[in-house]
PDB file of C-alpha atoms and ligand atoms in Angstrom:
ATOM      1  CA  UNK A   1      -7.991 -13.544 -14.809  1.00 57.00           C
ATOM      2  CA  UNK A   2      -9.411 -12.332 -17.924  1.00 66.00           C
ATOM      3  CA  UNK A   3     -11.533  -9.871 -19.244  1.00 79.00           C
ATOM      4  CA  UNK A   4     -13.406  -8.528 -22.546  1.00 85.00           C
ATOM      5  CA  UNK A   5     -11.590  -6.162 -24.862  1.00 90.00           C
ATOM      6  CA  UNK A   6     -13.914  -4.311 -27.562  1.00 91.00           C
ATOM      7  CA  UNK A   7     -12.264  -6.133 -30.613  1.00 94.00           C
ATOM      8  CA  UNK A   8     -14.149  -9.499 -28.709  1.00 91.00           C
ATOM      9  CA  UNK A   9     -11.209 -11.117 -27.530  1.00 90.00           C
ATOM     10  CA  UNK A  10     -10.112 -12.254 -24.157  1.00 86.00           C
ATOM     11  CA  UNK A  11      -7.733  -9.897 -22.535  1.00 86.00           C
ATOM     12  CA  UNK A  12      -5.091 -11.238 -20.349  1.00 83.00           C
ATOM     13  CA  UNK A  13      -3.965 -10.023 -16.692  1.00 84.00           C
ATOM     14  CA  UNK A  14      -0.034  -9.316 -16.653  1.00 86.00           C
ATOM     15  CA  UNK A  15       2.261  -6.888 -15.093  1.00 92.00           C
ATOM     16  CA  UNK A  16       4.216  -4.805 -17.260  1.00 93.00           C
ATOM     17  CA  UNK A  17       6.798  -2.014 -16.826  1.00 94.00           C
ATOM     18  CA  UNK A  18       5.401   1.196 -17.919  1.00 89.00           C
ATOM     19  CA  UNK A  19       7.622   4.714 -18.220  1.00 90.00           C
ATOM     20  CA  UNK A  20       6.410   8.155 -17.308  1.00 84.00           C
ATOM     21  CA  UNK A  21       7.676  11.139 -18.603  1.00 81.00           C
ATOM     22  CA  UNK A  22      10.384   9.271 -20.902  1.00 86.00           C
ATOM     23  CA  UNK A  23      12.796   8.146 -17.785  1.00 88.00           C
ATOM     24  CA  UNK A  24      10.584   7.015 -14.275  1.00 91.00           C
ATOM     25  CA  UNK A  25      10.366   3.401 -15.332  1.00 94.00           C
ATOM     26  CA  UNK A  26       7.705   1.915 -13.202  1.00 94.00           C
ATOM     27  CA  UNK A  27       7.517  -1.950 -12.798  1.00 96.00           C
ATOM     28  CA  UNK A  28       4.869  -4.424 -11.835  1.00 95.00           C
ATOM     29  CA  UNK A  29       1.944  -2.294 -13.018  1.00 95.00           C
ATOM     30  CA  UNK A  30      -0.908  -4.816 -13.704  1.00 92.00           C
ATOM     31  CA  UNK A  31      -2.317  -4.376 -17.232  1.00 91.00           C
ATOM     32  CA  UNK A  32      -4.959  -5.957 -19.149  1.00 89.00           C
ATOM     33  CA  UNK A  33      -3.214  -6.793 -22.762  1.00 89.00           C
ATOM     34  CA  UNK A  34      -4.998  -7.696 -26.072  1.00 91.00           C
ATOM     35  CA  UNK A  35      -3.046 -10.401 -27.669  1.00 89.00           C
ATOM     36  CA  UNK A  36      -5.319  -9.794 -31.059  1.00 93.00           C
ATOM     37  CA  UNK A  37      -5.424  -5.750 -31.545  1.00 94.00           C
ATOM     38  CA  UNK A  38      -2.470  -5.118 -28.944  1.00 89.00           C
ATOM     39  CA  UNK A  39      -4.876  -2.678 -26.831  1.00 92.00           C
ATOM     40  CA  UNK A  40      -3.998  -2.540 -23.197  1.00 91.00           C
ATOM     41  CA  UNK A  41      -5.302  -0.620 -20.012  1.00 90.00           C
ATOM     42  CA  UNK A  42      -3.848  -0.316 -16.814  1.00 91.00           C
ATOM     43  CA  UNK A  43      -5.800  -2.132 -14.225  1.00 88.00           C
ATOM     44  CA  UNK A  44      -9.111   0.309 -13.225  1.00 86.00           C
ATOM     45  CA  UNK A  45      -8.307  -0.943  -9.594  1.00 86.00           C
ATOM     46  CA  UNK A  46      -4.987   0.404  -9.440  1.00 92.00           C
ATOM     47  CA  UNK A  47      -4.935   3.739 -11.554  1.00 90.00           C
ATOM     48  CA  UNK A  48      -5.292   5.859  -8.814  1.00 89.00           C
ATOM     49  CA  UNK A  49      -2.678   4.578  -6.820  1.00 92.00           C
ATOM     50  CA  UNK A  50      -0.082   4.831  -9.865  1.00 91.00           C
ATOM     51  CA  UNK A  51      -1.250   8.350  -9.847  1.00 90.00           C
ATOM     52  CA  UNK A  52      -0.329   9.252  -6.634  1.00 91.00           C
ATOM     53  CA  UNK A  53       2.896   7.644  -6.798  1.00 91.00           C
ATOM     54  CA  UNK A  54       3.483   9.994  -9.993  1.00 88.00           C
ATOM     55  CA  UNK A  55       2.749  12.993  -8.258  1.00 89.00           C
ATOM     56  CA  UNK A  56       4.915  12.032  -5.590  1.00 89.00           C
ATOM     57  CA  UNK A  57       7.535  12.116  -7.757  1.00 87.00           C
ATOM     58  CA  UNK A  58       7.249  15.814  -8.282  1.00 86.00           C
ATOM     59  CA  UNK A  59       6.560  17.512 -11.867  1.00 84.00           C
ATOM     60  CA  UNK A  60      10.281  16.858 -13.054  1.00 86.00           C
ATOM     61  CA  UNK A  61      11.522  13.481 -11.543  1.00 87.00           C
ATOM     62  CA  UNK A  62      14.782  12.066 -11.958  1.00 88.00           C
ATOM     63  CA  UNK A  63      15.726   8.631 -13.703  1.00 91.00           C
ATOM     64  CA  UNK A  64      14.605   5.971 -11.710  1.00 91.00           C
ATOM     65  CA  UNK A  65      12.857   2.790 -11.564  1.00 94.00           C
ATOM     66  CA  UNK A  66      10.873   1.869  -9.130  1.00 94.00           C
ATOM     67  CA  UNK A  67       8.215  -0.992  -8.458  1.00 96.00           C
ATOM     68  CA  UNK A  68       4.517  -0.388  -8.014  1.00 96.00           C
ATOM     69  CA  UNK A  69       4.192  -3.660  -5.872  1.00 96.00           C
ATOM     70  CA  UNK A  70       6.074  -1.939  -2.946  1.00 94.00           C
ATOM     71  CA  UNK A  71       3.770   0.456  -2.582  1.00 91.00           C
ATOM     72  CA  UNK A  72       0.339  -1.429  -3.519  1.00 95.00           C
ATOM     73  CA  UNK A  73      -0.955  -4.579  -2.183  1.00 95.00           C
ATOM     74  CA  UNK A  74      -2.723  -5.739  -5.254  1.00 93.00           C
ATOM     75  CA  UNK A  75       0.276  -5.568  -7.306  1.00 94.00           C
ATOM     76  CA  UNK A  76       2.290  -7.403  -4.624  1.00 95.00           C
ATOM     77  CA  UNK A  77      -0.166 -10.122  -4.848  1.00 94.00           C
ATOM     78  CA  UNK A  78      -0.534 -10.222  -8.640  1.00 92.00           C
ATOM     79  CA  UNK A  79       3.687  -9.946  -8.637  1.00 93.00           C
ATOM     80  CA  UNK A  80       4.164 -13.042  -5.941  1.00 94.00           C
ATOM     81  CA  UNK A  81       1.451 -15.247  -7.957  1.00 91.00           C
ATOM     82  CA  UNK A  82       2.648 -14.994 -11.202  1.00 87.00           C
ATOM     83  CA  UNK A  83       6.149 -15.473  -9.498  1.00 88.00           C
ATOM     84  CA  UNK A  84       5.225 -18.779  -8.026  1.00 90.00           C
ATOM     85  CA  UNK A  85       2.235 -20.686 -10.495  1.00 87.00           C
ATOM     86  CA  UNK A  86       4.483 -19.248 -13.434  1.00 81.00           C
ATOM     87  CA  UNK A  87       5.434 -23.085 -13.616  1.00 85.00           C
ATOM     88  CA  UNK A  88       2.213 -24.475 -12.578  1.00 85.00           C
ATOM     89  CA  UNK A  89      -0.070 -25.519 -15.461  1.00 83.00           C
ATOM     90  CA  UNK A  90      -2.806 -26.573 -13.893  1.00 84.00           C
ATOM     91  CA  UNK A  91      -3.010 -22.943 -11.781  1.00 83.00           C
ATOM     92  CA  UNK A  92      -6.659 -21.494 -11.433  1.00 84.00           C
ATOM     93  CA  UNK A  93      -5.521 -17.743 -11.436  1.00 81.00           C
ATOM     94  CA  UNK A  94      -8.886 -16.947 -10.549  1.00 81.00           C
ATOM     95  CA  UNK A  95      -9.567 -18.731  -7.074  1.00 87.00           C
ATOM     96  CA  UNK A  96      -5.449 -18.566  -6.806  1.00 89.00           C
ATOM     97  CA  UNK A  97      -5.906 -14.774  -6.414  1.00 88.00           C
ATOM     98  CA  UNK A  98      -9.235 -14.920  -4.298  1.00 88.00           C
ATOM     99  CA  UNK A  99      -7.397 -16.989  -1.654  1.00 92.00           C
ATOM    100  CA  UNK A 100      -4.422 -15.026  -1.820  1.00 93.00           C
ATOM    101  CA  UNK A 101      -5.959 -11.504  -1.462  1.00 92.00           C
ATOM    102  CA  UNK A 102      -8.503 -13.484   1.269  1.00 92.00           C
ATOM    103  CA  UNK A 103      -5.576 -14.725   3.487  1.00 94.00           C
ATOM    104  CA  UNK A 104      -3.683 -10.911   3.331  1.00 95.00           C
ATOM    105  CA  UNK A 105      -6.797  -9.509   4.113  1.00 94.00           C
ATOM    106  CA  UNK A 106      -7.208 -11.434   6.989  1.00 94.00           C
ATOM    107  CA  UNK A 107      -3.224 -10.511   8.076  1.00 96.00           C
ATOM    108  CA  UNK A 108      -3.829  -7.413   7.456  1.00 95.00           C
ATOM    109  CA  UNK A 109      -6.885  -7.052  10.058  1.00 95.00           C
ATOM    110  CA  UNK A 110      -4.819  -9.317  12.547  1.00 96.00           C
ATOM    111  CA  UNK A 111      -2.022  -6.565  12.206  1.00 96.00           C
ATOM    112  CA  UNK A 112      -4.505  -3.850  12.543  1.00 96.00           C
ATOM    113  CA  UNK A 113      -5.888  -5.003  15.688  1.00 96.00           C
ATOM    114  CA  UNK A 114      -2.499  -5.443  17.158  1.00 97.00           C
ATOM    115  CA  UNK A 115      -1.149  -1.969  16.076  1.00 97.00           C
ATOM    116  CA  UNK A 116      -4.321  -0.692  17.600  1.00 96.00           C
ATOM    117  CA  UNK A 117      -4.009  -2.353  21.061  1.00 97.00           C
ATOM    118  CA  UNK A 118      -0.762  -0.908  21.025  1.00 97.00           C
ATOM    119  CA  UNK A 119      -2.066   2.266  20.167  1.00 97.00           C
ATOM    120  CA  UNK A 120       0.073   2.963  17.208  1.00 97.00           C
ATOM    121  CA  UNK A 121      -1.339   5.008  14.857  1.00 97.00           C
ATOM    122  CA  UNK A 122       0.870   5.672  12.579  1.00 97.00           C
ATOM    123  CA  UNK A 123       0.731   2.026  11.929  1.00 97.00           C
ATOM    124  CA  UNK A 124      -2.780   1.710  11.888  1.00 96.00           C
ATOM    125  CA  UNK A 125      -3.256   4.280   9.166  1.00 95.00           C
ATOM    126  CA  UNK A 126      -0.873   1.974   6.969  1.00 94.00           C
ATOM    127  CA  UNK A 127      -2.293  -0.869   7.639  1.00 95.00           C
ATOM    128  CA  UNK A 128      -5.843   0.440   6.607  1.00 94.00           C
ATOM    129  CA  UNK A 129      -4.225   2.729   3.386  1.00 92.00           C
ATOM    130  CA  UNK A 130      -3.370  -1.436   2.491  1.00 93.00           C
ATOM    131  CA  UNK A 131      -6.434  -2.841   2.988  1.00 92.00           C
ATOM    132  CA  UNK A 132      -8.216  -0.161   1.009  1.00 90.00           C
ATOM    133  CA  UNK A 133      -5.570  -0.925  -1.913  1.00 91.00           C
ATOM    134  CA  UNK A 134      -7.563  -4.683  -1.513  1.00 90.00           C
ATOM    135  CA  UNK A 135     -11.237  -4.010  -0.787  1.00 83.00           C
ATOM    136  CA  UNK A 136     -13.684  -3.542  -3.477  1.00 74.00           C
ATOM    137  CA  UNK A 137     -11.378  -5.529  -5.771  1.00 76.00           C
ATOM    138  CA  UNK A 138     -13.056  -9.031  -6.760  1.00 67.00           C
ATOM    139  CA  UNK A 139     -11.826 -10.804  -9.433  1.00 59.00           C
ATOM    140  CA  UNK A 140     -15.358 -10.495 -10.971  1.00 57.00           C
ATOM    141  CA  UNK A 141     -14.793  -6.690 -11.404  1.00 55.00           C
ATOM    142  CA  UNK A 142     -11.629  -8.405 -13.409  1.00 58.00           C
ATOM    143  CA  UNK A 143     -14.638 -10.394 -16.194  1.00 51.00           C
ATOM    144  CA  UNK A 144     -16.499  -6.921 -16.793  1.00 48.00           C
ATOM    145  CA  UNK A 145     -15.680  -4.953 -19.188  1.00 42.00           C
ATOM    146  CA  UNK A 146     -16.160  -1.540 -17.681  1.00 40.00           C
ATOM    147  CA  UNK A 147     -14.161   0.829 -20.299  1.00 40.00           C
ATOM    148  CA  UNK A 148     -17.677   2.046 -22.238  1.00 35.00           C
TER     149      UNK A 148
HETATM  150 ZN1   ZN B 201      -8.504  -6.617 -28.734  1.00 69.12          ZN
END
């Protein structure tokens, strides 16, 4: 999982806690990180999620902490890989991701077709508000440098 930062060197894919308005500490917010020039940006994928979990929190929010992977698959995913290959040296984050996000994907749909039999719609529209947080995310998006 890497991508292209301007200063030419290969930005790394971590999750980082990042705090809004000086006290909503929000974890497990995937980042791209410079380890040259110390640049970082907040995963494109994600940034609109993180914004509606801001607003949800109302123009003066209390203290809190709360984690972004509860409320967006991607994040979830990133969280549980780094959480298991952490000690796995030989990990290919790349294809370790692709299968990951492929096998959810296909849970997902298996849950959506089963809420829908059951006619449950309230379920339905989570299940697809999760699979939207996944599609149009490929890890080659991840290799292209799309700030300019
Ligand atoms: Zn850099």
């Amino acid at each position: 999982m890497h991508k292209q930062c301007q200063c030419g060197t290969t930005m790394g894919l971590e999750l980082r806690k990042v705090i809004f308005a000086g006290k909503v500490e929000i974890l497990h917010v995937p980042v791209f990180s410079c380890p040259s020039c110390f640049s970082s940006e907040v995963l494109q994928h994600v940034t609109k999620d993180i914004k509606e979990l801001l607003q949800s929190l109302g123009d003066n929010p209390a203290a809190r902490r709360i984690s972004f992977a509860r409320s967006n698959e991607l994040a979830e995913i990133i969280r549980k890989l780094v959480l298991e290959e952490a000690d796995n040296p030989n990990v290919d984050w790349q294809s370790s991701l692709e299968e990951r996000m492929e096998l959810r994907i296909n849970l997902l749909l298996d849950l959506y077709r089963y809420a829908r039999s059951l006619g449950d719609e309230d379920w339905m529209n989570d299940v697809e508000k999760k699979l939207t947080q996944l599609s149009g995310f490929t890890s080659k998006s991840v290799f292209t440098n799309t700030k300019n």
